[in-house]
Short mmCIF file of C-alpha atoms and ligand atoms in Angstrom, two decimals:
data_model
loop_
_atom_site.label_atom_id
_atom_site.label_comp_id
_atom_site.label_asym_id
_atom_site.label_seq_id
_atom_site.Cartn_x
_atom_site.Cartn_y
_atom_site.Cartn_z
CA UNK U 228 105.64 83.66 99.90
CA UNK U 229 106.64 86.58 97.66
CA UNK U 230 103.46 87.13 96.14
CA UNK U 231 100.44 86.45 98.46
CA UNK U 232 97.28 86.11 96.24
CA UNK U 233 99.12 84.46 92.92
CA UNK U 234 101.45 82.06 94.84
CA UNK U 235 98.20 80.50 96.34
CA UNK U 236 95.66 80.37 93.62
CA UNK U 237 97.25 80.10 90.87
CA UNK U 238 100.90 79.19 90.63
CA UNK U 239 99.65 75.96 92.18
CA UNK U 240 97.59 75.24 88.41
CA UNK U 241 101.13 75.12 86.35
CA UNK U 242 101.63 71.06 87.01
CA UNK U 243 98.02 70.37 87.09
CA UNK U 244 97.31 68.22 83.91
CA UNK U 245 93.91 67.71 85.47
CA UNK U 246 90.87 69.42 84.02
CA UNK U 247 89.79 72.96 85.63
CA UNK U 248 88.03 74.11 83.77
CA UNK U 249 84.71 73.28 81.16
CA UNK U 250 83.38 75.28 78.78
CA UNK U 251 79.78 75.54 77.21
CA UNK U 252 80.86 73.86 74.15
CA UNK U 253 82.27 70.86 75.64
CA UNK U 254 86.33 71.57 75.61
CA UNK U 255 87.95 71.04 78.88
CA UNK U 256 90.91 73.85 79.75
CA UNK U 257 93.87 71.80 82.76
CA UNK U 258 95.50 73.97 84.80
CA UNK U 259 98.34 73.41 82.83
CA UNK U 260 96.40 75.14 80.02
CA UNK U 261 95.24 77.75 81.56
CA UNK U 262 98.75 78.99 83.70
CA UNK U 263 99.86 79.37 80.33
CA UNK U 264 97.38 81.22 79.26
CA UNK U 265 98.52 83.52 82.17
CA UNK U 266 101.86 83.33 81.18
CA UNK U 267 101.48 84.67 77.98
CA UNK U 268 99.12 87.18 79.45
CA UNK U 269 102.01 88.81 81.80
CA UNK U 270 104.19 88.61 78.71
CA UNK U 271 101.60 90.51 76.93
CA UNK U 272 101.07 92.64 79.70
CA UNK U 273 104.90 93.27 80.07
CA UNK U 274 105.24 94.03 76.55
CA UNK U 275 102.12 97.00 77.05
CA UNK U 276 104.70 98.58 79.46
CA UNK U 277 103.34 97.07 82.35
CA UNK U 278 104.56 97.92 86.19
CA UNK U 279 104.05 97.15 89.86
CA UNK U 280 100.96 99.30 90.69
CA UNK U 281 99.75 100.19 87.95
CA UNK U 282 95.67 99.56 86.76
CA UNK U 283 94.52 97.38 83.89
CA UNK U 284 91.42 98.07 83.12
CA UNK U 285 89.48 95.47 81.94
CA UNK U 286 85.59 95.66 79.57
CA UNK U 287 85.36 92.94 77.76
CA UNK U 288 83.08 89.41 78.00
CA UNK U 289 83.80 86.76 80.27
CA UNK U 290 86.00 84.25 79.12
CA UNK U 291 89.13 82.01 80.36
CA UNK U 292 91.21 84.63 78.74
CA UNK U 293 89.74 87.11 80.26
CA UNK U 294 90.19 86.06 84.10
CA UNK U 295 94.01 84.70 83.23
CA UNK U 296 94.26 88.49 82.61
CA UNK U 297 93.28 89.02 86.49
CA UNK U 298 96.18 86.39 87.76
CA UNK U 299 98.33 87.81 85.30
CA UNK U 300 97.62 91.48 86.24
CA UNK U 301 98.03 90.21 89.45
CA UNK U 302 101.47 88.30 88.86
CA UNK U 303 103.09 91.46 87.56
CA UNK U 304 102.10 93.18 90.80
CA UNK U 305 99.67 95.40 89.31
CA UNK U 306 96.13 96.30 90.10
CA UNK U 307 93.25 94.54 88.01
CA UNK U 308 90.29 96.86 86.76
CA UNK U 309 87.07 94.67 85.85
CA UNK U 310 84.62 96.56 84.35
CA UNK U 311 80.93 96.10 84.00
CA UNK U 312 80.59 95.12 80.41
CA UNK U 313 77.28 96.76 80.35
CA UNK U 314 78.90 100.69 80.80
CA UNK U 315 78.51 103.01 78.03
CA UNK U 316 81.70 105.32 76.28
CA UNK U 317 81.24 108.11 78.58
CA UNK U 318 80.61 105.60 81.71
CA UNK U 319 83.81 104.20 80.51
CA UNK U 320 85.19 108.09 80.87
CA UNK U 321 84.79 108.17 84.34
CA UNK U 322 86.53 105.11 84.93
CA UNK U 323 89.45 105.41 83.28
CA UNK U 324 89.85 109.40 83.98
CA UNK U 325 89.53 108.28 87.75
CA UNK U 326 91.91 105.02 88.17
CA UNK U 327 94.42 105.92 85.03
CA UNK U 328 94.99 102.70 84.05
CA UNK U 329 98.18 101.47 81.81
CA UNK U 330 96.28 99.47 79.97
CA UNK U 331 92.54 99.40 79.07
CA UNK U 332 91.83 96.21 76.91
CA UNK U 333 87.70 96.11 75.73
CA UNK U 334 85.20 93.86 73.10
CA UNK U 335 86.60 94.99 69.50
CA UNK U 336 83.23 96.71 69.13
CA UNK U 337 84.56 99.21 71.69
CA UNK U 338 87.79 100.15 70.02
CA UNK U 339 86.73 103.12 67.92
CA UNK U 340 84.49 104.73 71.29
CA UNK U 341 87.29 103.91 74.10
CA UNK U 342 90.48 104.55 71.32
CA UNK U 343 89.69 107.95 72.03
CA UNK U 344 89.33 108.55 75.46
CA UNK U 345 92.29 105.89 76.37
CA UNK U 346 94.42 107.99 74.12
CA UNK U 347 92.81 111.32 75.90
CA UNK U 348 94.35 109.72 79.47
CA UNK U 349 97.65 108.01 78.50
CA UNK U 350 96.26 104.63 78.20
CA UNK U 351 96.89 102.31 75.88
CA UNK U 352 93.71 99.83 74.59
CA UNK U 353 93.83 96.70 72.90
CA UNK U 354 91.27 94.21 71.96
CA UNK U 355 90.14 91.05 73.52
CA UNK U 356 86.45 89.08 72.16
CA UNK U 357 84.96 86.52 74.27
CA UNK U 358 86.65 83.74 72.11
CA UNK U 359 89.95 84.86 72.97
CA UNK U 360 90.44 87.09 69.69
CA UNK U 361 92.13 89.84 69.04
CA UNK U 362 95.06 92.22 69.78
CA UNK U 363 95.81 91.27 73.09
CA UNK U 364 96.32 87.31 72.52
CA UNK U 365 98.67 88.30 69.27
CA UNK U 366 100.86 89.75 71.88
CA UNK U 367 103.28 88.30 74.58
CA UNK U 368 103.72 85.28 72.01
CA UNK U 369 107.73 84.24 72.04
CA UNK U 370 108.65 86.42 74.70
CA UNK U 371 110.67 85.14 77.92
CA UNK U 372 107.67 84.92 81.19
CA UNK U 373 108.38 88.00 83.01
CA UNK U 374 109.10 86.93 86.77
CA UNK U 375 106.71 86.79 89.25
CA UNK U 376 106.98 90.54 91.18
CA UNK U 377 107.05 90.35 94.87
CA UNK U 378 104.05 92.17 97.34
CA UNK U 379 102.77 92.15 100.85
CA UNK U 380 99.81 91.02 101.67
CA UNK U 381 98.42 94.60 102.61
CA UNK U 382 99.24 95.39 98.59
CA UNK U 383 96.58 96.39 96.21
CA UNK U 384 95.90 93.60 93.90
CA UNK U 385 92.21 94.90 91.89
CA UNK U 386 90.46 97.62 92.04
CA UNK U 387 86.90 97.09 91.97
CA UNK U 388 83.94 100.30 91.49
CA UNK U 389 81.09 100.15 93.50
CA UNK U 390 77.78 99.80 91.44
CA UNK U 391 77.33 103.70 92.47
CA UNK U 392 73.48 103.88 92.40
CA UNK U 393 73.56 107.15 94.72
CA UNK U 394 75.90 108.63 93.55
CA UNK U 395 79.17 108.21 91.65
CA UNK U 396 80.98 105.05 91.64
CA UNK U 397 84.17 104.98 93.81
CA UNK U 398 86.82 102.35 93.59
CA UNK U 399 87.11 100.21 96.01
CA UNK U 400 91.27 98.97 96.79
CA UNK U 401 91.08 95.64 97.65
CA UNK U 402 94.36 93.98 99.09
CA UNK U 403 95.76 90.41 98.34
CA UNK U 404 95.23 89.63 102.38
CA UNK U 405 91.59 90.80 101.16
CA UNK U 406 90.79 88.22 99.10
CA UNK U 407 92.46 85.70 100.43
CA UNK U 408 91.59 85.74 103.73
CA UNK U 409 88.20 85.93 102.45
CA UNK U 410 88.24 83.15 100.22
CA UNK U 411 90.05 81.09 103.02
CA UNK U 412 87.20 81.24 105.31
CA UNK U 413 84.38 80.71 102.89
CA UNK U 414 86.26 77.71 101.44
CA UNK U 415 86.37 76.32 104.84
CA UNK U 416 82.62 77.21 105.68
CA UNK U 417 81.10 75.92 102.75
CA UNK U 418 83.05 72.33 102.88
CA UNK U 419 84.84 72.76 99.25
CA UNK U 420 86.76 70.41 98.53
CA UNK U 421 88.75 69.43 95.20
CA UNK U 422 86.21 66.75 94.35
CA UNK U 423 83.55 70.07 93.95
CA UNK U 424 82.55 71.01 90.35
CA UNK U 425 81.06 75.04 90.24
CA UNK U 426 78.49 75.52 87.95
CA UNK U 427 80.35 79.16 87.11
CA UNK U 428 77.52 81.88 85.43
CA UNK U 429 78.31 85.42 87.39
CA UNK U 430 80.10 87.40 84.75
CA UNK U 431 84.02 88.34 86.15
CA UNK U 432 83.80 91.50 86.78
CA UNK U 433 82.16 91.99 89.74
CA UNK U 434 83.18 90.52 93.30
CA UNK U 435 80.45 87.71 93.57
CA UNK U 436 81.61 85.73 90.33
CA UNK U 437 85.17 86.99 90.61
CA UNK U 438 86.23 86.26 93.92
CA UNK U 439 83.60 84.65 95.83
CA UNK U 440 83.14 81.77 93.09
CA UNK U 441 86.76 82.21 91.16
CA UNK U 442 89.17 82.46 94.13
CA UNK U 443 87.20 79.67 96.21
CA UNK U 444 86.97 77.24 93.23
CA UNK U 445 90.87 77.82 92.74
CA UNK U 446 91.77 77.61 96.30
CA UNK U 447 90.41 74.04 96.91
CA UNK U 448 92.01 72.63 93.82
CA UNK U 449 88.34 71.45 92.13
CA UNK U 450 86.92 72.36 89.07
CA UNK U 451 84.80 74.86 87.06
CA UNK U 452 81.92 75.05 84.50
CA UNK U 453 82.61 77.81 83.28
CA UNK U 454 79.73 79.53 81.34
CA UNK U 455 80.00 82.66 79.65
CA UNK U 456 76.75 84.01 81.39
CA UNK U 457 73.19 82.91 82.85
CA UNK U 458 71.03 80.95 80.49
CA UNK U 459 68.55 78.69 81.93
CA UNK U 460 68.56 76.18 79.01
CA UNK U 461 72.64 76.06 79.51
CA UNK U 462 72.57 75.86 83.64
CA UNK U 463 69.85 72.81 83.13
CA UNK U 464 72.45 70.57 81.08
CA UNK U 465 75.40 71.55 83.24
CA UNK U 466 73.74 70.86 86.60
CA UNK U 467 74.03 67.38 86.41
CA UNK U 468 77.65 67.46 86.63
CA UNK U 469 77.66 70.08 89.27
CA UNK U 470 78.27 70.00 92.49
CA UNK U 471 77.75 73.73 93.73
CA UNK U 472 75.83 76.56 92.32
CA UNK U 473 76.66 80.27 93.50
CA UNK U 474 73.95 82.34 91.69
CA UNK U 475 72.34 86.07 92.58
CA UNK U 476 68.62 85.04 93.66
CA UNK U 477 67.29 85.78 90.04
CA UNK U 478 69.11 82.58 89.02
CA UNK U 479 66.77 80.21 91.23
CA UNK U 480 63.56 82.01 90.28
CA UNK U 481 64.79 81.92 86.45
CA UNK U 482 65.09 77.76 87.33
CA UNK U 483 61.80 77.35 89.53
CA UNK U 484 60.20 79.07 86.66
CA UNK U 485 61.30 75.83 84.22
CA UNK U 486 59.33 72.76 84.56
CA UNK U 487 62.11 70.75 83.40
CA UNK U 488 64.00 72.30 86.52
CA UNK U 489 63.35 68.82 88.84
CA UNK U 490 64.74 67.19 91.94
CA UNK U 491 66.45 64.78 89.15
CA UNK U 492 68.58 67.60 87.63
CA UNK U 493 70.30 68.22 90.76
CA UNK U 494 71.14 64.94 92.11
CA UNK U 495 74.51 65.64 92.36
CA UNK U 496 74.79 69.12 93.88
CA UNK U 497 75.61 69.77 97.78
CA UNK U 498 74.55 73.19 97.82
CA UNK U 499 73.31 76.13 96.13
CA UNK U 500 74.75 79.57 97.43
CA UNK U 501 72.71 83.19 96.93
CA UNK U 502 73.51 86.09 97.80
CA UNK U 503 74.51 90.33 96.02
CA UNK U 504 70.54 90.80 96.40
CA UNK U 505 67.96 89.49 99.14
CA UNK U 506 66.12 86.25 98.40
CA UNK U 507 62.72 85.89 99.00
CA UNK U 508 61.73 83.75 101.67
CA UNK U 509 59.14 82.74 98.58
CA UNK U 510 61.90 81.70 96.67
CA UNK U 511 63.48 79.98 99.06
CA UNK U 512 60.41 77.78 100.18
CA UNK U 513 59.72 76.73 96.64
CA UNK U 514 63.40 75.62 96.00
CA UNK U 515 62.99 73.03 99.49
CA UNK U 516 59.81 71.86 98.12
CA UNK U 517 60.82 71.22 94.25
CA UNK U 518 64.53 69.92 94.98
CA UNK U 519 64.86 69.23 98.34
CA UNK U 520 67.51 71.41 99.06
CA UNK U 521 67.97 75.26 101.21
CA UNK U 522 69.76 77.28 99.06
CA UNK U 523 72.27 79.16 101.29
CA UNK U 524 71.90 82.68 101.95
CA UNK U 525 75.31 84.94 102.45
CA UNK U 526 75.90 88.58 102.42
CA UNK U 527 78.38 90.75 101.42
CA UNK U 528 79.45 93.72 99.03
CA UNK U 529 82.65 94.88 96.85
CA UNK U 530 83.95 97.10 99.56
CA UNK U 531 84.54 93.52 101.82
CA UNK U 532 84.19 90.85 99.81
CA UNK U 533 81.61 88.45 102.29
CA UNK U 534 80.86 89.30 105.68
CA UNK U 535 78.05 87.24 106.61
CA UNK U 536 76.61 83.50 105.77
CA UNK U 537 73.89 80.95 106.70
CA UNK U 538 75.40 77.89 108.31
CA UNK U 539 76.38 74.82 106.19
CA UNK U 540 75.41 72.17 109.26
CA UNK U 541 72.89 74.57 111.01
CA UNK U 542 69.52 76.11 110.86
CA UNK U 543 69.28 77.90 107.11
CA UNK U 544 66.98 80.20 107.68
CA UNK U 545 64.92 81.75 104.78
CA UNK U 546 65.41 86.48 104.73
CA UNK U 547 68.61 85.57 106.99
CA UNK U 548 72.38 86.41 105.88
CA UNK U 549 73.30 84.22 108.56
CA UNK U 550 76.40 84.84 111.23
CA UNK U 551 80.08 86.72 111.22
CA UNK U 552 82.49 84.86 108.77
CA UNK U 553 85.23 83.45 111.64
CA UNK U 554 87.22 86.09 111.80
CA UNK U 555 85.20 89.17 110.97
CA UNK U 556 83.04 90.76 113.48
CA UNK U 557 79.79 92.96 112.86
CA UNK U 558 77.77 95.21 114.91
CA UNK U 559 74.67 97.13 114.75
CA UNK U 560 74.67 101.18 115.03
CA UNK U 561 72.50 103.53 116.17
CA UNK U 562 73.12 107.11 116.93
CA UNK U 563 76.30 106.02 117.93
CA UNK U 564 75.47 103.38 120.31
CA UNK U 565 75.48 99.58 119.73
CA UNK U 566 71.65 98.38 119.26
CA UNK U 567 70.46 95.65 121.50
CA UNK U 568 69.23 92.00 119.71
CA UNK U 569 66.16 92.40 117.48
CA UNK U 570 66.76 96.28 116.84
CA UNK U 571 67.19 97.68 113.53
CA UNK U 572 70.54 99.93 112.91
CA UNK U 573 73.72 100.30 110.51
CA UNK U 574 75.67 97.33 110.20
CA UNK U 575 79.46 98.16 110.48
CA UNK U 576 81.99 95.34 109.97
CA UNK U 577 85.37 94.56 110.82
CA UNK U 578 88.01 92.13 109.68
CA UNK U 579 90.39 91.10 107.18
CA UNK U 580 88.35 91.15 104.48
CA UNK U 581 87.62 95.22 104.61
CA UNK U 582 89.01 96.81 101.77
CA UNK U 583 92.10 99.79 102.25
CA UNK U 584 90.25 102.67 100.96
CA UNK U 585 88.73 104.67 98.21
CA UNK U 586 91.02 104.68 95.04
CA UNK U 587 91.90 108.72 95.29
CA UNK U 588 88.78 109.36 97.91
CA UNK U 589 90.31 110.60 101.27
CA UNK U 590 87.44 112.08 102.14
CA UNK U 591 84.64 109.61 101.00
CA UNK U 592 87.28 106.75 102.67
CA UNK U 593 87.34 108.63 106.07
CA UNK U 594 83.42 108.99 105.61
CA UNK U 595 82.80 105.44 105.65
CA UNK U 596 85.79 103.28 107.19
CA UNK U 597 86.69 104.64 110.69
CA UNK U 598 90.39 104.66 111.84
CA UNK U 599 89.74 101.45 113.74
CA UNK U 600 88.89 99.62 110.94
CA UNK U 601 85.18 99.33 111.40
CA UNK U 602 84.00 100.08 108.06
CA UNK U 603 80.35 101.63 107.65
CA UNK U 604 78.39 99.57 105.10
CA UNK U 605 75.34 101.88 104.53
CA UNK U 606 72.83 98.97 105.02
CA UNK U 607 70.37 98.38 108.08
CA UNK U 608 69.81 95.17 109.41
CA UNK U 609 69.11 93.38 113.17
CA UNK U 610 70.71 90.61 114.96
CA UNK U 611 67.80 88.20 116.01
CA UNK U 612 67.77 86.65 119.70
CA UNK U 613 69.82 83.77 117.80
CA UNK U 614 72.20 85.69 116.49
CA UNK U 615 71.00 85.53 112.29
CA UNK U 616 71.33 88.39 110.50
CA UNK U 617 68.35 90.23 108.69
CA UNK U 618 69.38 92.77 106.41
CA UNK U 619 67.04 95.46 106.29
CA UNK U 620 67.12 97.28 102.94
CA UNK U 621 70.32 100.24 102.01
CA UNK U 622 70.33 102.97 104.74
CA UNK U 623 69.70 105.19 101.52
CA UNK U 624 66.39 103.12 100.54
CA UNK U 625 64.85 103.93 103.86
CA UNK U 626 61.40 106.31 103.89
CA UNK U 627 61.18 108.99 106.78
CA UNK U 628 57.75 110.18 106.16
CA UNK U 629 56.46 113.12 108.45
CA UNK U 630 59.38 112.30 111.29
CA UNK U 631 58.56 108.66 111.39
CA UNK U 632 61.16 105.85 109.68
CA UNK U 633 59.97 102.90 107.71
CA UNK U 634 61.51 100.58 106.81
CA UNK U 635 61.10 99.63 102.68
CA UNK U 636 61.40 95.52 103.38
CA UNK U 637 58.50 95.21 106.24
CA UNK U 638 55.82 96.48 103.66
CA UNK U 639 57.67 94.57 100.66
CA UNK U 640 57.03 91.15 102.59
CA UNK U 641 53.73 92.23 103.64
CA UNK U 642 52.62 92.86 99.73
CA UNK U 643 54.24 90.31 98.48
CA UNK U 644 51.92 88.01 100.36
CA UNK U 645 48.44 89.85 98.53
CA UNK U 646 46.94 87.93 96.52
CA UNK U 647 48.10 87.89 92.94
CA UNK U 648 51.09 90.25 94.08
CA UNK U 649 54.56 88.59 92.60
CA UNK U 650 56.72 90.96 94.20
CA UNK U 651 57.06 94.33 95.46
CA UNK U 652 59.69 97.60 95.53
CA UNK U 653 58.84 99.96 98.44
CA UNK U 654 59.94 103.85 98.16
CA UNK U 655 60.00 106.87 99.60
CA UNK U 656 58.92 110.11 96.92
CA UNK U 657 58.44 113.91 97.64
CA UNK U 658 55.60 115.21 99.05
CA UNK U 659 54.85 118.43 99.57
CA UNK U 660 53.38 117.44 103.58
CA UNK U 661 55.17 114.63 104.68
CA UNK U 662 58.52 114.94 103.69
CA UNK U 663 58.32 112.24 101.64
CA UNK U 664 55.92 109.38 101.36
CA UNK U 665 55.79 105.89 101.04
CA UNK U 666 55.29 104.49 97.23
CA UNK U 667 54.99 101.27 96.03
CA UNK U 668 55.62 99.09 93.20
CA UNK U 669 54.21 96.76 92.08
CA UNK U 670 54.47 93.13 90.04
CA UNK U 671 51.52 91.37 89.74
CA UNK U 672 52.32 86.89 89.70
CA UNK U 673 52.08 85.86 85.27
CA UNK U 674 48.65 85.61 83.84
CA UNK U 675 47.39 88.17 86.34
CA UNK U 676 45.92 91.36 87.16
CA UNK U 677 46.32 93.79 89.89
CA UNK U 678 43.78 96.75 91.45
CA UNK U 679 45.78 98.65 93.52
CA UNK U 680 43.45 99.40 96.31
CA UNK U 681 42.78 95.72 96.58
CA UNK U 682 46.38 95.57 97.32
CA UNK U 683 46.81 98.09 99.42
CA UNK U 684 43.53 97.32 101.34
CA UNK U 685 44.81 93.88 102.29
CA UNK U 686 47.66 96.27 104.42
CA UNK U 687 45.06 97.61 106.71
CA UNK U 688 45.30 96.68 110.45
CA UNK U 689 48.62 95.13 109.35
CA UNK U 690 50.41 97.57 109.36
CA UNK U 691 50.47 101.68 111.19
CA UNK U 692 48.71 103.84 108.65
CA UNK U 693 52.26 106.29 108.70
CA UNK U 694 54.24 102.60 106.53
CA UNK U 695 50.65 102.03 104.65
CA UNK U 696 51.79 103.31 100.51
CA UNK U 697 49.91 106.59 100.22
CA UNK U 698 49.94 105.38 96.38
CA UNK U 699 50.82 102.53 93.76
CA UNK U 700 51.47 101.79 90.57
CA UNK U 701 50.98 98.23 88.98
CA UNK U 702 54.22 97.79 86.27
CA UNK U 703 55.47 94.23 84.35
CA UNK U 704 58.90 94.54 86.41
CA UNK U 705 61.23 95.42 88.36
CA UNK U 706 64.31 97.46 86.48
CA UNK U 707 67.30 95.20 88.00
CA UNK U 708 71.26 95.62 87.57
CA UNK U 709 72.72 92.84 86.31
CA UNK U 710 73.28 91.28 89.81
CA UNK U 711 69.70 91.86 89.98
CA UNK U 712 69.13 94.33 92.50
CA UNK U 713 66.36 96.53 92.15
CA UNK U 714 67.28 99.70 91.31
CA UNK U 715 65.56 101.71 94.04
CA UNK U 716 67.25 104.90 92.90
CA UNK U 717 66.22 104.99 89.11
CA UNK U 718 62.72 103.79 90.45
CA UNK U 719 62.62 107.27 93.22
CA UNK U 720 63.62 109.40 89.72
CA UNK U 721 61.05 107.77 87.50
CA UNK U 722 57.86 108.87 89.91
CA UNK U 723 59.34 111.86 91.65
CA UNK U 724 56.78 113.78 90.68
CA UNK U 725 53.62 111.79 91.59
CA UNK U 726 52.49 112.86 94.73
CA UNK U 727 54.15 117.28 94.16
P1 AMP W 833 77.58 95.04 95.70
O1 AMP W 833 78.78 95.40 96.33
O2 AMP W 833 77.44 95.35 94.27
O3 AMP W 833 78.09 93.30 96.27
O4 AMP W 833 75.85 95.30 96.19
C1 AMP W 833 76.82 95.07 97.98
C2 AMP W 833 75.20 95.39 98.31
O5 AMP W 833 74.31 94.34 97.80
C3 AMP W 833 75.36 95.19 99.91
O6 AMP W 833 75.33 96.03 100.58
C4 AMP W 833 73.77 95.24 100.07
O7 AMP W 833 72.38 95.70 100.12
C5 AMP W 833 73.53 93.76 98.89
N1 AMP W 833 73.07 92.26 99.42
C6 AMP W 833 74.29 91.73 99.26
N2 AMP W 833 74.08 90.65 99.37
C7 AMP W 833 72.74 90.67 100.40
C8 AMP W 833 71.93 89.64 100.20
N3 AMP W 833 72.18 88.45 100.55
N4 AMP W 833 70.82 90.39 100.64
C9 AMP W 833 70.17 91.55 100.57
N5 AMP W 833 71.19 92.10 100.27
C10 AMP W 833 72.10 92.09 99.85
#
């Protein structure tokens, strides 16, 4: 094998004349059409001087052409570097300075701002919009297709920056084998076949949409309904033609909020997958009531791809993320020791999925990746007596009040059960006596009002006093990033002066 990822996922498309992607407007792209897009993008990147190991940074709207740049970059032995479309020019400056890409491809509307930054750091700027038009699309035409560059399984294929909620983003280097081994494990576990039609509404700058969804679909030889983003109407339209949906929890809550979402629409569906943020047990139950399907929740992250999954055949348990994937080991550690079943500790994982380190941050790599291959995920969790992993939260979100540890999820689960509470976020805020004090941010159910004192009173006698919030506030919605994760660092910032 010369280029493991390309040879496995993309090369087989060259003579596939059957549909690969169905687009929002009803048009179809065959495997061979998509392969031609890859060839053109390879020629374009070569024309721009891309050589093996160069970074190709891409901040563009989701489109088949954008996906073809991923494949083309890998084919040239270079490193694909997708960036969230929400990043501002200031944020982009950090990524460009840190990664020093050869090429930056951006949306035409950001051309002026990013052009200055790109040239400052020696990168060539190109444009591409969501319809596939832009300066980049005009390159490569008439050039012969460059050769596929040979790579080793451990060579880096992509750098994905972590979302950086607690500090500067770090570039996770993912090898061909990191990506391929995970795609193989998931394809097998989730029983993907060429008959599958994946409803793809996730962004392709994040591990979930780019690797979990796309790589698994490509590996299985199935088709994708490739939507530019998440839109309830589009999903309702396309669900009857789909067999699998991969989403973040907000996909499911938004679908459930719509009365047009009925079991008839999902007659062809065989699997709904959720991840990237915790799925409320209430959503899991409501979804089952409405559709007869149990959402399969899995757990992963930028640095490791997917680590655990609820079973395909067995019991899919709400509030858990299931078992380690085949070939992946998982342990829960507290004060340097593996804890007993049921006890909370830091989750560590080891396996072919674990990344190669942070781009040009050897100290950060050394802090989080042991030399023997165990990666400290930064998540806290516990494994129950049946072996299911429960995520308790990010270690950095743990609240330590008066010397006691408080796991926010334990308090949030109780608050969420209080009358008229839709959801909640529990955080620790600086407090003159306790160091940190527990604070709750509450969101009422639609059309309902909340009385903070009444909600907090429901916790009396349910949990120890030190875990009960010392104060709470009611807001319309929790701040979330594009993957649906609640931004607790932002909440801590906003309310930091509350107890001072
Ligand atoms: P990212 O690197 O952006 O994919 O974020 C990874 C983080 O998302 C993990 O470290 C977890 O904190 C969180 N996460 C991912 N999947 C789940 C899940 N199913 N339940 C709870 N948290 C999750």
